Every structure is written in C-alpha cells, then in structure tokens.
Short mmCIF file of C-alpha atoms and ligand atoms in Angstrom, two decimals:
data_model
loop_
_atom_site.label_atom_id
_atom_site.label_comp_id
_atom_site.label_asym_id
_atom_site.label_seq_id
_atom_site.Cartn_x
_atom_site.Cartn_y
_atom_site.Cartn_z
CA UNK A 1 0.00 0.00 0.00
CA UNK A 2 1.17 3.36 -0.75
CA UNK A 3 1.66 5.53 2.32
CA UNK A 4 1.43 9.26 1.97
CA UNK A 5 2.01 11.99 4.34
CA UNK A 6 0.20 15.31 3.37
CA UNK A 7 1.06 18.47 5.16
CA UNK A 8 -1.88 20.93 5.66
CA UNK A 9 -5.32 20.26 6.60
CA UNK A 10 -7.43 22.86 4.98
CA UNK A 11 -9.71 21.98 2.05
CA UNK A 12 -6.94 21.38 -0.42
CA UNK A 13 -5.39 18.99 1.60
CA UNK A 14 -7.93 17.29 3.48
CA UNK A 15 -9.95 16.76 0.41
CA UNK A 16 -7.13 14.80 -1.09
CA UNK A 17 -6.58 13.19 1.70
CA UNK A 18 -9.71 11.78 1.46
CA UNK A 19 -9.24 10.95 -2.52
CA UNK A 20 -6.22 9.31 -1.92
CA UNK A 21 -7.37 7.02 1.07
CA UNK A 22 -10.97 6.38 -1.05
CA UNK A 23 -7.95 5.45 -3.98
CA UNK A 24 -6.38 2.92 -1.23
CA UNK A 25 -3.31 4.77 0.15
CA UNK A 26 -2.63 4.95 3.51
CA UNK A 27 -2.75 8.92 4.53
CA UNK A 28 -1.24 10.99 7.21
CA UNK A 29 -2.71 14.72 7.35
CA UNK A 30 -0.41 16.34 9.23
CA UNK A 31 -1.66 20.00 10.67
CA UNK A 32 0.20 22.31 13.10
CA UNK A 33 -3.47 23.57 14.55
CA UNK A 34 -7.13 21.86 13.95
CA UNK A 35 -7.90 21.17 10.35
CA UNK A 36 -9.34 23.62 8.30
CA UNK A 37 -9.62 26.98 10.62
CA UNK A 38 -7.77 28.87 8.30
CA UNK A 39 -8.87 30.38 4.87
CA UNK A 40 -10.76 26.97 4.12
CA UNK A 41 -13.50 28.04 6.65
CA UNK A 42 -12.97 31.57 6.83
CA UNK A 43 -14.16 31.74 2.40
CA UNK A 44 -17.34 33.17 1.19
CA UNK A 45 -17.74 30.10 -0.58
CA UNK A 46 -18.87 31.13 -4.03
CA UNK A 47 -18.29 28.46 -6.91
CA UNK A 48 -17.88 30.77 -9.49
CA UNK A 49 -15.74 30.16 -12.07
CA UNK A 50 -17.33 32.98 -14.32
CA UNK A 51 -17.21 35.69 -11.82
CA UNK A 52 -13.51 35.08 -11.35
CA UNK A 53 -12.14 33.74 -14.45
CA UNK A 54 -10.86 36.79 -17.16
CA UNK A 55 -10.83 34.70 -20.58
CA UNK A 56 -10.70 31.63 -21.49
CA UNK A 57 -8.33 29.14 -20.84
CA UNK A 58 -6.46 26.46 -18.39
CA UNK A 59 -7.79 28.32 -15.33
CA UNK A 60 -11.44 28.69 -16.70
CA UNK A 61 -11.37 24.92 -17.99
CA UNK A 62 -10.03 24.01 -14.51
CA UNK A 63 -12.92 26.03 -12.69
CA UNK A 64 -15.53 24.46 -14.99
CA UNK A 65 -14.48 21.34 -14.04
CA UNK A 66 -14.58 21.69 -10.59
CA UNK A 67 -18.26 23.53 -10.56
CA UNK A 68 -19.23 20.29 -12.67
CA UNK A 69 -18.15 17.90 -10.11
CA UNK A 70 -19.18 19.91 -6.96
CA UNK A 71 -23.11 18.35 -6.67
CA UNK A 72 -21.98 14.74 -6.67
CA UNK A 73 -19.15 15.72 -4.59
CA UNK A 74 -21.14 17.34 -1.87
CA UNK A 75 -24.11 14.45 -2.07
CA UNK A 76 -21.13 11.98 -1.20
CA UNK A 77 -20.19 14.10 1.53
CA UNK A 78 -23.44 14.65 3.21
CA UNK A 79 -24.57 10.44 2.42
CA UNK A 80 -21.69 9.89 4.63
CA UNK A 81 -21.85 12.51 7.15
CA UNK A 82 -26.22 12.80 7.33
CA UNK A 83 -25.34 16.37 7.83
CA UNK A 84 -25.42 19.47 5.29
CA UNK A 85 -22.44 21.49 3.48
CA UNK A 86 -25.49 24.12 2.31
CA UNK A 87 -24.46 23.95 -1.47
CA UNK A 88 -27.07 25.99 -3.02
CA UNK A 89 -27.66 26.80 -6.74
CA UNK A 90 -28.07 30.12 -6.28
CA UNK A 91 -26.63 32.03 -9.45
CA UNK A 92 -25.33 35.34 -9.21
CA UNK A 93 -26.45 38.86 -10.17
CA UNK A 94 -23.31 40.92 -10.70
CA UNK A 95 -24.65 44.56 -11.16
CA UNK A 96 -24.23 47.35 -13.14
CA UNK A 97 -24.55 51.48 -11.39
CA UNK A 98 -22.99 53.58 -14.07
CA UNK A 99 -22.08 53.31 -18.32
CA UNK A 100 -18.61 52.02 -17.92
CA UNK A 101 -19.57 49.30 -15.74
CA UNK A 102 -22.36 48.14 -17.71
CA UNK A 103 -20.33 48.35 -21.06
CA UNK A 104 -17.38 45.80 -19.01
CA UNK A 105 -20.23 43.45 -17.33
CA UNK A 106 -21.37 43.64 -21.60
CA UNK A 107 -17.95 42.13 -23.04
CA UNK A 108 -17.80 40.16 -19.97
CA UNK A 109 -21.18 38.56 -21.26
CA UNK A 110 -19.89 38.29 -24.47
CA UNK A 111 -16.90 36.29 -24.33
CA UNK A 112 -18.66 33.99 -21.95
CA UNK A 113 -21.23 33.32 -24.38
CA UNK A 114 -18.96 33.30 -26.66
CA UNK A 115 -17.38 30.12 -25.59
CA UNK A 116 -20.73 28.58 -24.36
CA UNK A 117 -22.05 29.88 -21.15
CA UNK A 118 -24.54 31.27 -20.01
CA UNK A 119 -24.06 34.85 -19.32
CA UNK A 120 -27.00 37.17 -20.07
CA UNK A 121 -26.90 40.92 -19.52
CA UNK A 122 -30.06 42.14 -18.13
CA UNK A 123 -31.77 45.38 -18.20
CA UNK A 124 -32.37 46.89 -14.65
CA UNK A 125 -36.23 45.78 -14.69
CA UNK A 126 -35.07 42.17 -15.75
CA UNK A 127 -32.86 42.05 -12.69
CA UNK A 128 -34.95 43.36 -10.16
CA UNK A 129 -37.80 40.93 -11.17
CA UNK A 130 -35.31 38.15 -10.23
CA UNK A 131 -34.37 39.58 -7.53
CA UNK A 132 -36.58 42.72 -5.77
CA UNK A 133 -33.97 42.97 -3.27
CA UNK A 134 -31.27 44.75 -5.83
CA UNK A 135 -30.93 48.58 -6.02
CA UNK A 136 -32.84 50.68 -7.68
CA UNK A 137 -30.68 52.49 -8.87
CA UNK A 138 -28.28 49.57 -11.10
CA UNK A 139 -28.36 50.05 -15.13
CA UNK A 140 -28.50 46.76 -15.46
CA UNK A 141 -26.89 43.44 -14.33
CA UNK A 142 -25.00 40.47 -15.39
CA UNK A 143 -26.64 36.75 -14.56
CA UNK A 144 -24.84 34.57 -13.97
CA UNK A 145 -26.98 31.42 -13.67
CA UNK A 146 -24.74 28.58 -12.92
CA UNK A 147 -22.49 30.20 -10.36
CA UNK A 148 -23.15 28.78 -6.96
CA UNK A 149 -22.12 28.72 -3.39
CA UNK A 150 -21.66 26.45 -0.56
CA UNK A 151 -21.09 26.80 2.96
CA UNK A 152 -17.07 26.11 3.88
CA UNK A 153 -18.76 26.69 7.57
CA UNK A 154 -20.33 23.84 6.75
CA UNK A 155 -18.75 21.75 3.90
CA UNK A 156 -15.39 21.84 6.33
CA UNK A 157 -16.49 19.75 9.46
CA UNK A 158 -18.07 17.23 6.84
CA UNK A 159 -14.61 16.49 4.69
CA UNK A 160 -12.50 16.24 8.63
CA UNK A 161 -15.50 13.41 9.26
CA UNK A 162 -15.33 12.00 6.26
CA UNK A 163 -10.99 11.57 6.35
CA UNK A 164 -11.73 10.30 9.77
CA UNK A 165 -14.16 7.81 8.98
CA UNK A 166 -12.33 6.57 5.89
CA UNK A 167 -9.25 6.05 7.95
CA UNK A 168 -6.91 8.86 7.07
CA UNK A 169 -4.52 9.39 10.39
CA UNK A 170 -5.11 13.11 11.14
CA UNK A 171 -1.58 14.10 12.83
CA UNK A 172 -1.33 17.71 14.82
CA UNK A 173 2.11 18.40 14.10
CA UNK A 174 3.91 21.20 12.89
CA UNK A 175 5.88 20.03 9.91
CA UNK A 176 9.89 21.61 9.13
CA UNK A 177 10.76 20.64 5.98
CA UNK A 178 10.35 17.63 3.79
CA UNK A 179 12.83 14.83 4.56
CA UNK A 180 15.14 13.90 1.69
CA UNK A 181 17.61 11.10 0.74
CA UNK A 182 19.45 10.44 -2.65
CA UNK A 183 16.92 13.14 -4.23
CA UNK A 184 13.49 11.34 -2.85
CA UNK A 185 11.36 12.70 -1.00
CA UNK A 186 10.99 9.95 2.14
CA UNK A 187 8.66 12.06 4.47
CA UNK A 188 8.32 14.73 6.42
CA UNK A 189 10.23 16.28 9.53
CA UNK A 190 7.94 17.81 12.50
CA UNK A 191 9.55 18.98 16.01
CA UNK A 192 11.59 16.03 17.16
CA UNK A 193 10.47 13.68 14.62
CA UNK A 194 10.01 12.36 11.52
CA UNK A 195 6.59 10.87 9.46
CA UNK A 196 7.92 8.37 6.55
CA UNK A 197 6.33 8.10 3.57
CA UNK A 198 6.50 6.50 -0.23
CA UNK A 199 4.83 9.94 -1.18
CA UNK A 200 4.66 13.93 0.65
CA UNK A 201 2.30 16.66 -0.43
CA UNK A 202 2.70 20.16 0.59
CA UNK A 203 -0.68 21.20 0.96
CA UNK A 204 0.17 24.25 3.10
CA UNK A 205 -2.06 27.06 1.84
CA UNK A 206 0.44 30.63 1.94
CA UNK A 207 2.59 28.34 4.30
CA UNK A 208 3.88 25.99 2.09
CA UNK A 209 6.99 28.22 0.26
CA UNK A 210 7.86 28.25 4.13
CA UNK A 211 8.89 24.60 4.28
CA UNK A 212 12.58 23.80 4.11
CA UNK A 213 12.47 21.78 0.69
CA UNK A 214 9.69 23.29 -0.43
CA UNK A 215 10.82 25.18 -4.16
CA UNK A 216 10.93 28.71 -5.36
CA UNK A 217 10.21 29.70 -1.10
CA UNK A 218 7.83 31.98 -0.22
CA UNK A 219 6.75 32.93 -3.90
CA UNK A 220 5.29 29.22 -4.40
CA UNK A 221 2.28 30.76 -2.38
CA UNK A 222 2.29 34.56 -0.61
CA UNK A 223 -0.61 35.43 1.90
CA UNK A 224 -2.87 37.63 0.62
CA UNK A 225 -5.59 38.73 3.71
CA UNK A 226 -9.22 38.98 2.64
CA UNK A 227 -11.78 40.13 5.38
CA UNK A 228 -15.38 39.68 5.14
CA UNK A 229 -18.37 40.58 7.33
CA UNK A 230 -21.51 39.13 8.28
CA UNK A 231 -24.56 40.76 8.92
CA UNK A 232 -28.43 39.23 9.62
CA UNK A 233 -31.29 41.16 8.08
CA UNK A 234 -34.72 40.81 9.56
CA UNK A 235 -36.43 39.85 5.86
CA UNK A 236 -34.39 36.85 4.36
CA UNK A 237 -32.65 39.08 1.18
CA UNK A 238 -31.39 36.41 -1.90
CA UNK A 239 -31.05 33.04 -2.59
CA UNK A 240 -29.09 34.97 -5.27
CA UNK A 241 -25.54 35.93 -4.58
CA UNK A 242 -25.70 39.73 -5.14
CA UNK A 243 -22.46 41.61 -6.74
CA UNK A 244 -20.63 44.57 -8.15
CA UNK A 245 -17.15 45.05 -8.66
CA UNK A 246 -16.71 46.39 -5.27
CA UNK A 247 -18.58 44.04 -3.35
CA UNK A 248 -20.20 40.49 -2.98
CA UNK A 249 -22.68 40.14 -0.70
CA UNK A 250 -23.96 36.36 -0.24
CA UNK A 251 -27.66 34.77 1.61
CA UNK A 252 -26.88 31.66 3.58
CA UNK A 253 -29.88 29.76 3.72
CA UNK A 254 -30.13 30.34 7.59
CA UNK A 255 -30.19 34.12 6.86
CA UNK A 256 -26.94 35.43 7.63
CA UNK A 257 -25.66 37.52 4.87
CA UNK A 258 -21.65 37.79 4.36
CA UNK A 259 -20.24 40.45 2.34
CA UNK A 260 -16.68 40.75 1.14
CA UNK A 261 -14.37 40.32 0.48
CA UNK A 262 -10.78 42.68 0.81
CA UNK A 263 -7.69 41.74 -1.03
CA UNK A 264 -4.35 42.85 0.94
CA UNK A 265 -0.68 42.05 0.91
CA UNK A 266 0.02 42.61 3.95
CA UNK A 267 1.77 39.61 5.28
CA UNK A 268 0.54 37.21 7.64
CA UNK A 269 -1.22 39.23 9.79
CA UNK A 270 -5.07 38.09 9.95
CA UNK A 271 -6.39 41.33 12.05
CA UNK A 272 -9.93 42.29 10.80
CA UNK A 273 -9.60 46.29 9.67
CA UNK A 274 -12.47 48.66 10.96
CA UNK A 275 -12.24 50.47 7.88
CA UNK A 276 -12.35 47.19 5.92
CA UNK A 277 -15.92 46.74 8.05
CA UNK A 278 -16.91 50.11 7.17
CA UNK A 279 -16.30 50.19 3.26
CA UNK A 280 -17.81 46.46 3.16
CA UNK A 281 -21.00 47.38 4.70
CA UNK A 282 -21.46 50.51 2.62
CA UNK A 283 -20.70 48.65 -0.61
CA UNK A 284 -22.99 45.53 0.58
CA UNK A 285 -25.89 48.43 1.36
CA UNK A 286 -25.61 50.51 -1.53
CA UNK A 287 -25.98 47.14 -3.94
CA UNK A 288 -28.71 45.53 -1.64
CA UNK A 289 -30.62 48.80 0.33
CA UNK A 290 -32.55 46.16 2.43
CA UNK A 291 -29.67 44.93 4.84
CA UNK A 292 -29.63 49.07 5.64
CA UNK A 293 -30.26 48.83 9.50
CA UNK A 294 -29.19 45.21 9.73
CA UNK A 295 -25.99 44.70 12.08
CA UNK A 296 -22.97 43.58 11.65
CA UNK A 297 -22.70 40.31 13.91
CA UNK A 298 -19.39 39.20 12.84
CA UNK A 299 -16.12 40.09 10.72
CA UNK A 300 -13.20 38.22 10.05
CA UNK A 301 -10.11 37.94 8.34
CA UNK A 302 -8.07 34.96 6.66
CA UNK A 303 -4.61 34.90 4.07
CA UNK A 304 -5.55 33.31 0.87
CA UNK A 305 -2.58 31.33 -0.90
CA UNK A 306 -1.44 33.20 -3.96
CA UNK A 307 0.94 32.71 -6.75
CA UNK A 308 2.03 36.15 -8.37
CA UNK A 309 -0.01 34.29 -11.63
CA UNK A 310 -2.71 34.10 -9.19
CA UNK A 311 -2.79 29.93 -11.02
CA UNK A 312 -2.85 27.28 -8.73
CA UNK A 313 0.63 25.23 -8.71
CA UNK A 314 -0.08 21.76 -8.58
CA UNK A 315 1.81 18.74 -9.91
CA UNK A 316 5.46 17.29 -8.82
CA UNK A 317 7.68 19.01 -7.11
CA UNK A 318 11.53 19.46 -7.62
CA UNK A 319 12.54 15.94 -6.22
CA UNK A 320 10.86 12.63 -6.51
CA UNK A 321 8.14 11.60 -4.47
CA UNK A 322 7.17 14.98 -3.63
CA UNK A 323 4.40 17.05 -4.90
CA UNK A 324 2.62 20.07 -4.30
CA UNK A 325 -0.68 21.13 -4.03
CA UNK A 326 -1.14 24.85 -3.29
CA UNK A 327 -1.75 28.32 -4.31
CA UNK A 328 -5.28 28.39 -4.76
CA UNK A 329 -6.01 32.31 -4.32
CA UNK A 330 -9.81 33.13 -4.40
CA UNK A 331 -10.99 29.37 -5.62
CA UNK A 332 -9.92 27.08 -3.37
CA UNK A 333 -13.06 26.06 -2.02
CA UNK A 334 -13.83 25.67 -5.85
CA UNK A 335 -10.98 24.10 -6.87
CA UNK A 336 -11.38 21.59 -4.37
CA UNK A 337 -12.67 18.47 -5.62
CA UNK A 338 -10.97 19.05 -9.15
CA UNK A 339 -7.72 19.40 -7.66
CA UNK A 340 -7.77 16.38 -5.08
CA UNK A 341 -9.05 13.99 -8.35
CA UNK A 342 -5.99 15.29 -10.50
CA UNK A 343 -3.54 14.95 -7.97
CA UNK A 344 -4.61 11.58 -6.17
CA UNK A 345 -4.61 10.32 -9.97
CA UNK A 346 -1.23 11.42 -10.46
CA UNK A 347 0.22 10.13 -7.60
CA UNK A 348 -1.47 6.81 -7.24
CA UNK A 349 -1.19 5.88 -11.25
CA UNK A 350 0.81 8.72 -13.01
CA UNK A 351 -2.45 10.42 -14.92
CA UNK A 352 -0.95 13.31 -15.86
CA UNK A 353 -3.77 15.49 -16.86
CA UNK A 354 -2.77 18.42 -18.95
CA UNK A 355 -3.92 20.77 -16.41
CA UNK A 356 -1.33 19.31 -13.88
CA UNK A 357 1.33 20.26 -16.67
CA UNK A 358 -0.10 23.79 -17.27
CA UNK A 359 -0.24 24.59 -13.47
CA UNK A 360 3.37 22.91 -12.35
CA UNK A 361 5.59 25.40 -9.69
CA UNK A 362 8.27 25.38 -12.58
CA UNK A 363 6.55 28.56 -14.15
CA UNK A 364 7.71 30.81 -10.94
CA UNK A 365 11.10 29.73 -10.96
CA UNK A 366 12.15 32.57 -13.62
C1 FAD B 401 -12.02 36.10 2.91
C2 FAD B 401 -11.85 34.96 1.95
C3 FAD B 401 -12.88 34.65 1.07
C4 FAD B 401 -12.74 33.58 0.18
N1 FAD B 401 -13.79 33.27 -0.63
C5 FAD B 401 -13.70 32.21 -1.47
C6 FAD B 401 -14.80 31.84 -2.28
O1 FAD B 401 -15.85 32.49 -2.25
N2 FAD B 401 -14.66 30.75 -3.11
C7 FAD B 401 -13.50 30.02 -3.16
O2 FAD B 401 -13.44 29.06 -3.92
N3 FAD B 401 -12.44 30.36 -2.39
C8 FAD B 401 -12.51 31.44 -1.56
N4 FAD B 401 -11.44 31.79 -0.78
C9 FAD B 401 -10.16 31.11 -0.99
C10 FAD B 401 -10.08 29.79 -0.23
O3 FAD B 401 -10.52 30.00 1.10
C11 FAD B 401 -8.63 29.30 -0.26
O4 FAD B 401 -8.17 29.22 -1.58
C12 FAD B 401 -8.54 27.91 0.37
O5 FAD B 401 -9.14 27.88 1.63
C13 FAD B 401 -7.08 27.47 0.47
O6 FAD B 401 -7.09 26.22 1.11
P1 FAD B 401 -5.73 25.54 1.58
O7 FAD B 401 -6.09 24.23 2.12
O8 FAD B 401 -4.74 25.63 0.48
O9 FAD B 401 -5.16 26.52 2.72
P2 FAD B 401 -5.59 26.76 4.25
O10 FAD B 401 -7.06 26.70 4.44
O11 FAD B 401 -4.90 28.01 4.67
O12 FAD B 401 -4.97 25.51 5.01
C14 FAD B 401 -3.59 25.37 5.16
C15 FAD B 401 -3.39 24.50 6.40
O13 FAD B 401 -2.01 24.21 6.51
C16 FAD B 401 -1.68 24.20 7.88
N5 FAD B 401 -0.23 24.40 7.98
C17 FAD B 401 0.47 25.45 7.53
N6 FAD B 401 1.77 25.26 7.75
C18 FAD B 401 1.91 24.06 8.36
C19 FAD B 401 3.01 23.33 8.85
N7 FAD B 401 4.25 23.77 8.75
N8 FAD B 401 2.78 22.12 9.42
C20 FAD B 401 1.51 21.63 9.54
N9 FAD B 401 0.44 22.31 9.09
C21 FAD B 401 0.63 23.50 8.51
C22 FAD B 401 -2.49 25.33 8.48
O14 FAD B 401 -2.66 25.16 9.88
C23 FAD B 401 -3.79 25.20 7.69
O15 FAD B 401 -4.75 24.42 8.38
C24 FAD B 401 -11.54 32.84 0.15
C25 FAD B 401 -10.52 33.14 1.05
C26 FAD B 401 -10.67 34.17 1.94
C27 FAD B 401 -9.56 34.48 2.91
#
C-alpha cells in the first residue's frame, strides 16, 4: 500500500486526503493547529468560475471542471456525514450602477457566451424581477446562472469526518521541511520527529513556500488577507448571490448575509480592519438597500494562498516523491474536488492530466 504523508489540513489537503485514502493509500494529514480553521473556513464560498475567471483558458477549464463535479461531490459528503455542506444553486447577479460598468459586465457577457455559457446581460427591470432585493438604482446586471455557493462553515467539518471515517490518520504536528535522501522525497520532519512516507504533499495554503524543501520559497504561495463581514437582516434578502465590482454580498440559507471580500498584501497578519468593516457594509448596502439597519454580527479575516499568476501550482515538485498542491487564491473552495481527483490520480497511477502540466511550480522559478 502506498503511504502518503500530506502536510496541511485545509480543504486542499484534506480533500485529497480523502481521494487518496478512497484510492487505497494509507494517509497521514499532518496540521500544526485543527484542520481547516484557516482560509478553508474563513471563504465566502462562491463556486464561481465565471465571476472570477478573465478569458478563457487552463484556469477557466479548470474552474468548470470543478463547478461540474461539486453536486456529486457534496451528495457523497453529506450520504456519509447525514449532515449538510449548504451547497445551493443560487446564481449570481453581478450589477451594473454607471455606463462604464455596464459596457465591461457587456464584453464580460460576451466572451462567456462566446465560448458557451450562459451569461445574459439584463436590463435593470429584468434584474430586479429576479431579484426585488437589488438597487434601484443599477443600469442593469450580469446573470450569472450557474455560479453557486456552498457553505465552507459547513462543507469543512463534513470532509474532517469523512478523512476520519475513511481512515486517514489526522496528525497535529507542525511540519519543518520535507525529509530527503538520494533526491526522494521519504517524508516529512515535525519537532523532534520524523513521518515516513512513499509519497509527501505540501498542501500548506500561503505556508507551504515556508517549508525547508519546499521550491521557489515563499513565492510558491504569498498570503494575501481577505476580510469579510456578516450581517443578519430581519427579511431573508437572496437566494441569489448579489455583486458589483466592489462588493459580494452572499444569503446563507439560515439568513446570515456575508459580504466581502478585501484583497491585501500585507503579510501574515489576519487582524480584521475597521475600515475594511466600514467600506464592506457601505458597498454591501448601496448594492442591496434592504440589509440598511441590519448589524454587523461578525467580521473576520483569513490569508488566501497566492501565486504572483494568481494559477494554482499543482503537480510534482523538484525531487521525486514529492508534490505540491497549493496556491489556490480566491478558488480554493472551488478548486477543491478538481484538484484532489488530479492529484490523487497522479500520484497513485501517473495520470498526468494536462492541467497538472499547465499549473506545475516550474513557471515561478524565472
Ligand atoms: C475572505 C476569503 C474569502 C474567500 N472566498 C472564497 C470563495 O468564495 N470561493 C472560493 O473558492 N475560495 C474562496 N477563498 C479562498 C479559499 O478559502 C482558499 O483558496 C482555500 O481555503 C485554500 O485552502 P488551503 O487548504 O490551500 O489553505 P488553508 O485553508 O490556509 O490551510 C492550510 C493549512 O495548513 C496548515 N499548515 C500550515 N503550515 C503548516 C506546517 N508547517 N505544518 C503543519 N500544518 C501547517 C495550516 O494550519 C492550515 O490548516 C476565500 C478566502 C478568503 C480568505
């Protein structure tokens, strides 16, 4: 049996974990805190691979995939668990207020279209009829029908019971650096030990340039803080995830509303900003007037794992029997089930899909 020793245990590594047990390795998830209290459950948890992709291409195709997968993914989840991740196909209104916004959200539309999506741009009447609770005042608004969301509050505890209950050996350790001999990768070092394996994955999130062994160092993923709040109206706003380009503000099924989210390089630090509260709020108002009045219950802030690409690297790493699995940005919660079923093929059988080639750590080396 292959063993495996995968170091971080937020989405991205924990849902491999789980692929690569279901695939009949034996898996150690090793995690310096509790699994998946970092960005995995901190995300807004949109699946929406045409609100964040630019054009198409290998990060598009990747997203698609991943979106495509995410229902049967989640049933599996919740068959095993009997509990709820709250994946809801909500779509997403992304709205226009002035000319040059509308004319964007219009291309926007257009290439999507283009390539076979659904992307209508509505007039202002259109929108509001789908959804009352939008401004007035919008010119118009981009639908975005099969973007969804899901709950990582949610979807989180259900992936650590379902590694647990498949048999993956959930380690709290803080790992060093990957262990080497004769340019194989033969586990991983933690304080005052050491976790053998045929096969590591750094799975690290904006940790895993950190490792010693790890290449390219802290480029291979940089923190990037996002802060979001959460507010609770007193009239259920939604289900549609509500948007401009300054704001997403998102109806849980329960209620709660989250708006966000901030993107700031500012190192690790994971301190929620008052004026980050402030600027949210107003931008989460001035799209959706009915959450005026409604408090703000909750703010936080998490570092997302980015490559200066903003591509996910995944693939082998520099010396055998290592791999990495990492830099996920603003998708990971998205990218999830894609990227555990490309890597776990790799590594268990040597599938290389093409993806894996396009999104390989060798790109940032230069
Ligand atoms: C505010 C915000 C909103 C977001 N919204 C969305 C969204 O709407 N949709 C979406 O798809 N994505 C979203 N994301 C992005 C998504 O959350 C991340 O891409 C994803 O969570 C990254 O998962 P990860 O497992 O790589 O990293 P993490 O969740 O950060 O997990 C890394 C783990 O590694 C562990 N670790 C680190 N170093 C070590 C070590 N040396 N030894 C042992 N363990 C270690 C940590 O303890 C941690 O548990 C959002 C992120 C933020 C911050």
């Amino acid at each position: 049996m292959t063993t495996v020793a995968v170091v971080g245990g937020g989405i991205i590594g924990l849902s491999l974990a789980l692929e690569l047990r279901r695939g009949g390795a034996e898996v150690t998830l090793l995690d310096r805190s509790e699994p998946g209290q970092q960005a995995s459950v901190a995300a807004g948890g949109l699946l929406a691979p045409q609100l964040e992709a630019t054009e198409p291409g290998p990060f598009l195709d990747a997203c698609l995939r991943s979106r495509a997968m995410y229902p049967r993914w989640v049933a599996q989840l919740e068959a095993e668990t009997g509990e709820r991740a709250s994946y809801l196909e909500s779509g997403i209104l992304h709205a226009a207020f002035d000319e040059a916004e509308l004319h964007a959200a219009e291309a926007w539309g257009a290439w999507q279209q283009a390539v076979g999506l659904r992307a209508p741009l509505l007039s202002a009447a259109e929108a509001r009829a789908l959804c009352p609770t939008l401004s007035p005042k919008i010119l118009g608004a981009l639908h975005l029908p099969d973007d969804h969301q899901v709950d990582p509050q949610r979807l989180v505890p259900l992936l650590v019971q379902c590694c647990q209950k498949a048999g993956v050996t959930l380690l709290r350790a803080e790992a060093r650096g990957i262990a080497e001999r004769a340019g194989r990768a033969i586990g991983v070092d933690v304080i005052g030990a050491r976790v053998t394996a045929d096969q590591v994955v750094v799975a690290a999130g904006p940790w895993s340039g950190l490792l010693e062994g790890a290449p390219v160092g802290p480029a291979l993923a940089a923190p990037v803080r996002g802060q979001l709040i959460e507010l609770r109206p007193e009239t259920p706003i939604g289900p549609q995830v509500l948007g401009c380009p300054s704001v997403y503000v998102i109806p849980r099924e329960d209620g709660r509303v989250l708006a966000g989210s901030t993107k700031e390089h500012v190192g690790f630090d994971t301190t929620p900003q008052a004026y980050n509260t402030e600027a949210l709020l107003a931008a989460a108002r001035r799209v959706c007037p009915a959450l005026e009045g409604a408090p703000v219950q909750r703010t936080w802030a998490a570092l997302r794992p980015w490559a200066r690409d903003a591509m996910p690297v995944l693939g082998p790493g520099p010396l055998e029997g290592l791999w990495l699995s990492t830099a996920h940005f603003r998708n990971g919660i998205l990218l999830a089930p894609l990227s555990a079923r490309l890597m776990s093929d790799a590594i268990l059988t040597g599938a290389q899909d093409p993806l894996l080639r396009r999104f390989r750590y060798e790109r940032l080396c230069s």
